Coordinates of C-alpha atoms and ligand atoms in Angstrom, one line a residue:
M15 CA 23.2 -11.8 47.2
P16 CA 22.2 -15.4 47.9
A17 CA 23.8 -17.9 45.5
T18 CA 20.3 -19.1 44.4
S19 CA 19.1 -15.7 43.3
P20 CA 18.1 -15.9 39.6
S21 CA 19.9 -13.6 37.3
P22 CA 17.7 -10.9 35.7
P23 CA 16.2 -12.0 32.4
S24 CA 18.1 -10.8 29.4
P25 CA 16.1 -8.5 27.1
P26 CA 14.5 -10.2 24.2
P27 CA 16.3 -9.8 20.8
P28 CA 15.0 -7.0 18.5
F29 CA 12.3 -8.1 16.0
L30 CA 13.6 -9.8 12.9
R31 CA 12.8 -7.9 9.7
D32 CA 12.6 -8.2 5.9
T33 CA 16.4 -8.1 5.3
P34 CA 18.5 -10.9 3.7
A35 CA 20.4 -11.3 7.0
D36 CA 17.3 -11.6 9.2
L37 CA 15.5 -14.0 6.8
A38 CA 18.6 -16.2 6.8
R39 CA 18.6 -16.0 10.5
T40 CA 14.9 -17.0 10.6
V41 CA 15.5 -20.0 8.3
A42 CA 18.6 -21.1 10.4
L43 CA 16.5 -20.9 13.6
L44 CA 13.7 -22.9 12.1
R45 CA 16.0 -25.5 10.6
G46 CA 17.7 -25.8 14.0
G47 CA 14.4 -26.7 15.7
E48 CA 13.7 -23.3 17.3
I49 CA 10.3 -21.6 17.2
V50 CA 9.8 -18.3 15.4
A51 CA 6.7 -16.1 15.3
L52 CA 5.9 -15.3 11.7
P53 CA 3.4 -12.8 10.1
T54 CA 0.6 -14.2 7.9
E55 CA -2.2 -12.4 6.2
T56 CA -4.6 -13.6 8.9
V57 CA -2.8 -13.5 12.3
Y58 CA 0.8 -14.1 13.5
G59 CA 1.7 -17.8 13.8
L60 CA 4.2 -19.4 16.1
A61 CA 6.1 -21.6 13.7
A62 CA 8.3 -24.7 13.9
D63 CA 9.5 -27.4 11.5
A64 CA 6.4 -29.6 11.3
L65 CA 8.3 -32.8 10.7
N66 CA 10.6 -32.3 13.7
E67 CA 8.7 -33.5 16.7
S68 CA 10.8 -31.8 19.4
A69 CA 10.5 -28.5 17.6
V70 CA 6.7 -28.9 17.5
R71 CA 6.7 -29.7 21.2
R72 CA 8.2 -26.2 21.8
I73 CA 5.2 -24.6 20.3
F74 CA 2.8 -26.4 22.7
E75 CA 5.0 -25.4 25.6
A76 CA 5.3 -21.8 24.7
K77 CA 1.6 -21.4 24.2
G78 CA 0.5 -23.6 27.1
R79 CA -1.6 -25.4 24.5
P80 CA -3.1 -28.8 25.3
L81 CA -1.6 -31.6 23.2
L82 CA -5.2 -32.5 22.1
D83 CA -5.4 -29.4 19.9
P84 CA -3.9 -30.1 16.5
L85 CA -1.8 -27.6 14.5
I86 CA -2.1 -26.3 10.9
V87 CA 0.8 -27.1 8.6
H88 CA 1.8 -24.2 6.3
I89 CA 3.2 -24.9 2.8
A90 CA 4.7 -22.7 0.1
A91 CA 2.5 -23.9 -2.7
L92 CA -0.1 -26.5 -3.7
A93 CA 2.6 -28.8 -5.1
D94 CA 4.0 -29.4 -1.5
A95 CA 0.6 -30.6 -0.1
A96 CA 1.0 -34.0 -1.7
R97 CA 4.0 -34.7 0.5
I98 CA 2.0 -34.6 3.7
A99 CA -1.6 -35.4 2.6
T100 CA -3.8 -37.3 0.1
L101 CA -5.3 -34.7 -2.2
P102 CA -8.9 -34.9 -3.3
P103 CA -9.6 -33.5 -6.9
A104 CA -11.6 -30.6 -5.4
L105 CA -8.4 -29.2 -3.8
E106 CA -7.0 -28.1 -7.1
K107 CA -10.0 -25.9 -7.8
L108 CA -10.0 -24.5 -4.3
A109 CA -6.2 -23.8 -4.5
A110 CA -6.5 -22.1 -7.9
R111 CA -9.0 -19.7 -6.4
F112 CA -7.9 -19.2 -2.8
W113 CA -4.2 -20.1 -2.4
P114 CA -2.0 -18.5 -1.4
G115 CA -4.6 -17.1 1.0
P116 CA -6.7 -17.5 4.1
L117 CA -8.2 -21.0 3.5
T118 CA -7.1 -24.1 5.5
V119 CA -8.2 -27.6 4.3
V120 CA -8.3 -30.7 6.5
L121 CA -7.1 -33.7 4.5
Q122 CA -6.1 -37.4 5.1
K123 CA -2.6 -37.2 6.4
K124 CA 0.5 -39.1 5.3
S125 CA 2.6 -41.0 7.7
N126 CA 5.5 -38.6 7.8
V127 CA 3.5 -36.0 9.7
P128 CA 4.2 -36.5 13.5
A129 CA 1.2 -37.5 15.6
L130 CA 2.0 -34.5 17.8
V131 CA 1.1 -32.1 15.0
T132 CA -2.3 -33.7 14.4
A133 CA -3.1 -34.6 18.0
G134 CA -3.2 -38.2 16.9
L135 CA -5.9 -37.6 14.2
E136 CA -5.6 -39.3 10.8
T137 CA -6.1 -35.9 9.2
V138 CA -3.9 -32.9 8.8
A139 CA -4.9 -29.2 8.4
V140 CA -3.0 -27.6 5.5
R141 CA -2.7 -23.9 4.6
C142 CA -0.7 -21.9 2.0
P143 CA -0.3 -18.4 3.5
A144 CA -0.1 -15.3 1.3
H145 CA 2.1 -13.0 3.4
P146 CA 5.2 -12.3 1.3
L147 CA 7.6 -12.7 4.3
T148 CA 6.3 -16.0 5.3
Q149 CA 6.2 -17.1 1.7
K150 CA 9.9 -16.2 1.6
V151 CA 10.7 -18.2 4.7
L152 CA 8.8 -21.2 3.4
R153 CA 10.6 -21.1 0.1
L154 CA 14.1 -20.4 1.5
S155 CA 13.8 -23.0 4.2
G156 CA 12.1 -25.7 2.2
L157 CA 10.3 -26.6 5.4
F158 CA 6.7 -27.5 6.3
L159 CA 5.9 -25.1 9.1
A160 CA 3.4 -26.1 11.8
A161 CA 2.0 -22.8 13.3
P162 CA -0.9 -22.0 15.5
S163 CA -1.7 -18.4 16.3
A164 CA 1.1 -16.9 18.3
N165 CA -0.8 -16.2 21.6
P166 CA -1.0 -17.9 24.9
F167 CA -3.7 -20.7 24.6
G168 CA -7.2 -19.2 24.8
Y169 CA -6.1 -15.6 24.5
I170 CA -6.7 -13.1 21.6
S171 CA -4.8 -13.9 18.4
P172 CA -2.0 -11.4 17.5
T173 CA -2.2 -9.2 14.5
R174 CA 1.0 -7.3 15.0
A175 CA 4.5 -8.3 16.1
A176 CA 4.2 -6.3 19.3
H177 CA 1.1 -8.4 20.3
V178 CA 3.3 -11.5 20.1
R179 CA 5.9 -10.0 22.3
D180 CA 3.4 -8.5 24.8
S181 CA 1.8 -11.8 25.5
L182 CA 4.5 -14.5 24.9
R183 CA 7.6 -12.5 25.9
E184 CA 10.6 -14.8 26.5
K185 CA 8.6 -17.8 25.6
A186 CA 8.8 -16.8 22.0
P187 CA 11.9 -14.5 21.7
W188 CA 12.1 -14.6 17.9
V189 CA 9.5 -12.6 16.1
L190 CA 9.6 -11.7 12.4
D191 CA 7.9 -8.4 12.0
G192 CA 5.7 -8.2 8.9
G193 CA 3.5 -5.3 9.9
E194 CA -0.2 -5.4 10.6
C195 CA -2.0 -8.6 9.3
R196 CA -4.3 -7.7 6.4
H197 CA -7.3 -9.9 7.3
G198 CA -7.0 -9.9 11.1
L199 CA -9.1 -13.0 11.6
E200 CA -7.9 -16.6 11.4
S201 CA -8.3 -18.6 8.2
T202 CA -11.5 -20.4 7.2
I203 CA -11.2 -24.1 7.9
L204 CA -12.8 -26.6 5.5
L205 CA -13.0 -30.3 6.2
L206 CA -12.4 -32.1 2.9
T207 CA -11.9 -35.7 3.9
D208 CA -15.2 -36.6 2.3
P209 CA -15.2 -34.5 -0.9
A210 CA -18.9 -35.2 -1.4
R211 CA -19.6 -33.5 2.0
P212 CA -17.3 -30.6 2.6
R213 CA -17.8 -29.1 6.0
L214 CA -17.0 -25.7 7.4
L215 CA -15.1 -26.1 10.7
R216 CA -14.3 -22.4 11.3
P217 CA -15.7 -19.4 9.5
G218 CA -13.1 -16.9 8.3
P219 CA -12.1 -14.5 5.5
V220 CA -13.1 -17.0 2.8
S221 CA -16.9 -17.2 3.1
R222 CA -19.1 -20.3 2.8
E223 CA -20.7 -18.8 -0.3
E224 CA -17.4 -18.5 -2.0
L225 CA -16.5 -22.1 -1.2
E226 CA -19.9 -23.3 -2.5
D227 CA -19.4 -21.3 -5.7
V228 CA -16.1 -23.1 -6.4
L229 CA -17.1 -26.5 -5.2
Q230 CA -20.5 -26.4 -6.8
T231 CA -22.0 -28.1 -3.8
S232 CA -23.4 -27.0 -0.5
V233 CA -21.0 -26.6 2.5
E234 CA -22.6 -27.4 5.8
T235 CA -21.3 -26.0 9.1
A236 CA -19.9 -28.9 11.1
A237 CA -22.1 -29.3 14.1
S238 CA -19.5 -29.4 16.9
P239 CA -20.8 -32.4 18.9
P240 CA -19.0 -33.1 22.1
P241 CA -16.0 -35.2 21.3
P242 CA -16.2 -38.9 22.2
A243 CA -14.4 -39.5 25.5
A244 CA -10.6 -39.3 25.1
A245 CA -10.9 -38.4 21.4
P246 CA -10.0 -34.9 20.2
A247 CA -12.9 -32.7 19.0
L248 CA -13.4 -32.3 15.2
A249 CA -11.8 -28.9 15.5
P250 CA -10.8 -28.2 19.1
G251 CA -10.3 -24.5 18.3
M252 CA -14.1 -24.5 18.0
L253 CA -14.1 -24.7 21.8
A254 CA -16.7 -22.2 22.9
R255 CA -14.3 -20.2 25.0
H256 CA -11.5 -18.9 22.9
Y257 CA -9.9 -15.6 21.8
S258 CA -10.9 -14.4 25.3
P259 CA -9.8 -11.1 26.9
R260 CA -9.7 -11.1 30.7
T261 CA -12.4 -8.4 30.8
P262 CA -15.9 -9.7 30.5
I263 CA -17.7 -9.0 27.2
V264 CA -21.4 -8.7 26.8
L265 CA -22.8 -9.0 23.2
R266 CA -25.3 -6.3 22.1
D267 CA -27.5 -5.5 19.2
T268 CA -26.9 -2.1 17.7
G269 CA -30.1 -0.6 19.1
E270 CA -29.1 -1.4 22.7
L271 CA -25.8 0.6 22.6
P272 CA -26.9 4.2 23.1
A273 CA -28.5 3.5 26.4
L274 CA -25.4 1.7 27.7
R275 CA -23.1 4.6 27.3
G276 CA -21.7 6.6 30.2
V277 CA -21.5 3.9 32.9
S278 CA -18.3 4.4 34.8
G279 CA -15.7 1.7 34.0
E280 CA -17.6 0.2 31.1
A281 CA -16.5 0.4 27.5
V282 CA -18.8 0.4 24.5
L283 CA -17.3 -1.2 21.4
W284 CA -19.1 -0.1 18.2
L285 CA -18.6 -1.5 14.7
R286 CA -18.7 2.0 13.2
R287 CA -18.2 5.6 14.6
P288 CA -21.1 6.1 17.0
P289 CA -24.0 8.1 15.6
V290 CA -23.9 10.6 18.5
P291 CA -22.7 14.2 18.5
T292 CA -19.7 13.7 20.9
P293 CA -18.2 10.3 21.4
Q294 CA -17.0 9.7 24.9
A295 CA -13.8 8.3 26.3
A296 CA -15.3 4.9 26.7
D297 CA -16.7 4.8 23.1
F298 CA -14.4 2.7 20.8
W299 CA -15.1 1.9 17.2
L300 CA -13.6 -0.6 14.7
S301 CA -14.2 1.4 11.5
E302 CA -15.3 4.9 10.6
T303 CA -17.9 3.6 8.1
G304 CA -18.7 0.0 9.3
D305 CA -16.7 -1.6 6.5
T306 CA -16.5 -5.3 7.5
A307 CA -12.9 -5.9 6.2
E308 CA -11.7 -3.0 8.3
I309 CA -13.7 -4.3 11.3
A310 CA -12.1 -7.7 11.0
R311 CA -8.6 -6.2 10.6
H312 CA -8.9 -4.1 13.8
I313 CA -11.0 -6.3 16.1
F314 CA -8.3 -8.3 17.9
A315 CA -6.0 -5.3 18.3
L316 CA -8.8 -3.2 19.9
L317 CA -9.9 -6.1 22.2
R318 CA -6.3 -6.2 23.4
R319 CA -6.3 -2.5 24.0
L320 CA -9.5 -2.6 25.9
D321 CA -8.3 -5.5 27.9
A322 CA -5.3 -3.4 29.0
G323 CA -7.6 -0.5 29.8
N324 CA -9.0 -1.4 33.2
F325 CA -12.6 -1.6 32.2
S326 CA -14.9 -3.8 34.3
L327 CA -17.0 -4.7 31.3
I328 CA -17.1 -4.3 27.5
H329 CA -20.4 -4.0 25.6
A330 CA -19.7 -5.2 22.1
E331 CA -21.9 -4.7 19.0
L332 CA -22.6 -7.7 16.9
T333 CA -22.5 -7.5 13.0
D334 CA -25.5 -8.4 10.8
G335 CA -23.8 -11.8 10.4
L336 CA -23.6 -11.5 6.6
G337 CA -20.4 -12.4 4.7
L338 CA -17.3 -11.7 6.8
G339 CA -19.8 -10.7 9.6
T340 CA -20.2 -14.5 10.3
A341 CA -16.6 -14.8 11.2
I342 CA -16.5 -11.6 13.2
N343 CA -19.6 -12.6 15.2
D344 CA -18.1 -16.1 15.7
R345 CA -14.9 -14.5 17.3
L346 CA -17.0 -12.1 19.4
R347 CA -19.1 -15.0 20.7
R348 CA -16.1 -17.0 21.7
A349 CA -14.4 -13.9 23.3
S350 CA -17.6 -13.4 25.4
A351 CA -18.0 -17.0 26.5
R352 CA -17.1 -17.6 30.2
Ligands
LIG10 O1 -5.1 -18.2 10.1 C1 -4.8 -19.2 10.7 O2 -5.3 -20.3 10.5 C2 -3.7 -19.1 11.7 C3 -2.4 -18.7 11.0 C4 -1.2 -18.6 11.9 O3 -2.1 -19.6 10.0 N1 -3.5 -20.2 12.5 C5 -4.4 -20.6 13.4 O4 -4.0 -21.8 14.1 O5 -5.5 -20.0 13.6 P1 -4.7 -22.2 15.5 O6 -3.9 -23.4 15.9 O7 -4.9 -21.1 16.4 O8 -6.1 -22.8 15.0 C6 -6.1 -23.9 14.1 C7 -7.4 -24.7 14.2 C8 -7.5 -25.3 15.6 O9 -8.8 -24.9 16.0 C9 -7.4 -26.7 15.4 O10 -8.3 -27.4 16.2 C10 -7.9 -26.9 13.9 O11 -7.3 -25.7 13.3 N2 -7.3 -28.1 13.3 C11 -6.0 -28.3 13.1 N3 -5.8 -29.5 12.6 C12 -7.0 -30.1 12.5 C13 -7.5 -31.3 12.0 N4 -6.7 -32.3 11.6 N5 -8.9 -31.5 12.0 C14 -9.7 -30.5 12.5 N6 -9.3 -29.3 12.9 C15 -8.0 -29.1 13.0
LIG11 MG1 -5.5 -19.9 17.8

């Protein structure tokens, strides 16, 4: 064998689990500047010590993520937010209702947050996740954890530990398995730097109506204007093309679907069990009944499965766009953008 021949890659370690030993291991890895994929109630995140610049750099490298795209910083509780950001009074009301939970707020940052985390912005995105395992890791470690979704940049977000391993492999060997993510869609992002004009940067499990109810003011969607030259976009994750499978997706209204069935090599992705006597092998559905929470929970896993299924095209049904349907349609649109 030539001397230059690379040695075979060693198999990745088994998933870390909810045991005292594995949680201690997770904490030690993060304190030591390593990256660890952690479960949240939205999607799995690829976490590192947010205040350790070289640790944060590893996240960008593992994901192939451009440095222009800022990260969300995860905290154990509202009380921790003041150490990294200036808190507007409205945050207390929002946190009382939605934290821990799937709401991220963008605030004025403090100087201890490395520019790498915020892509040079003067703001920082802050989120208090509800998943009990990640809550334990945050509390045991005492760290602030920067974590984007644990997928290669631009690909579908992971909602199970196996998704992280399937797509990041040796780039993220440490994965804490917390089961299937309850919401299945990334957090709602709210820009709160001007409390008089809160703006929705990304629709998610917390709806605009719920935010307006708590804030007692209207919440506009941030128009995503093209960023000024050399400046990061308001929320670069709002890039049109995101969450994309390799297989092309065409968005469809419900009424179009029946006529599209039966074309060889093409899958039909229904929101609910198709109203036909015998579903075919290329019919897939996200929920038996069309329940939106269930659709959201299953959508990324099913897109991954279809992407592995050698289809040439996926016809995907859009929701009515109400409530959580806004966020589901948002992800479907981005997944279909070419
Ligand atoms: O549910 C979630 O939010 C998941 C879990 C892991 O917490 N995380 C997540 O992270 O979706 P990521 O990096 O995939 O998406 C975060 C989005 C990006 O689109 C980024 O541009 C935006 O948050 N963001 C981060 N910091 C920002 C800032 N200072 N201003 C505006 N947008 C920001
Ligand atoms: Mg992401």
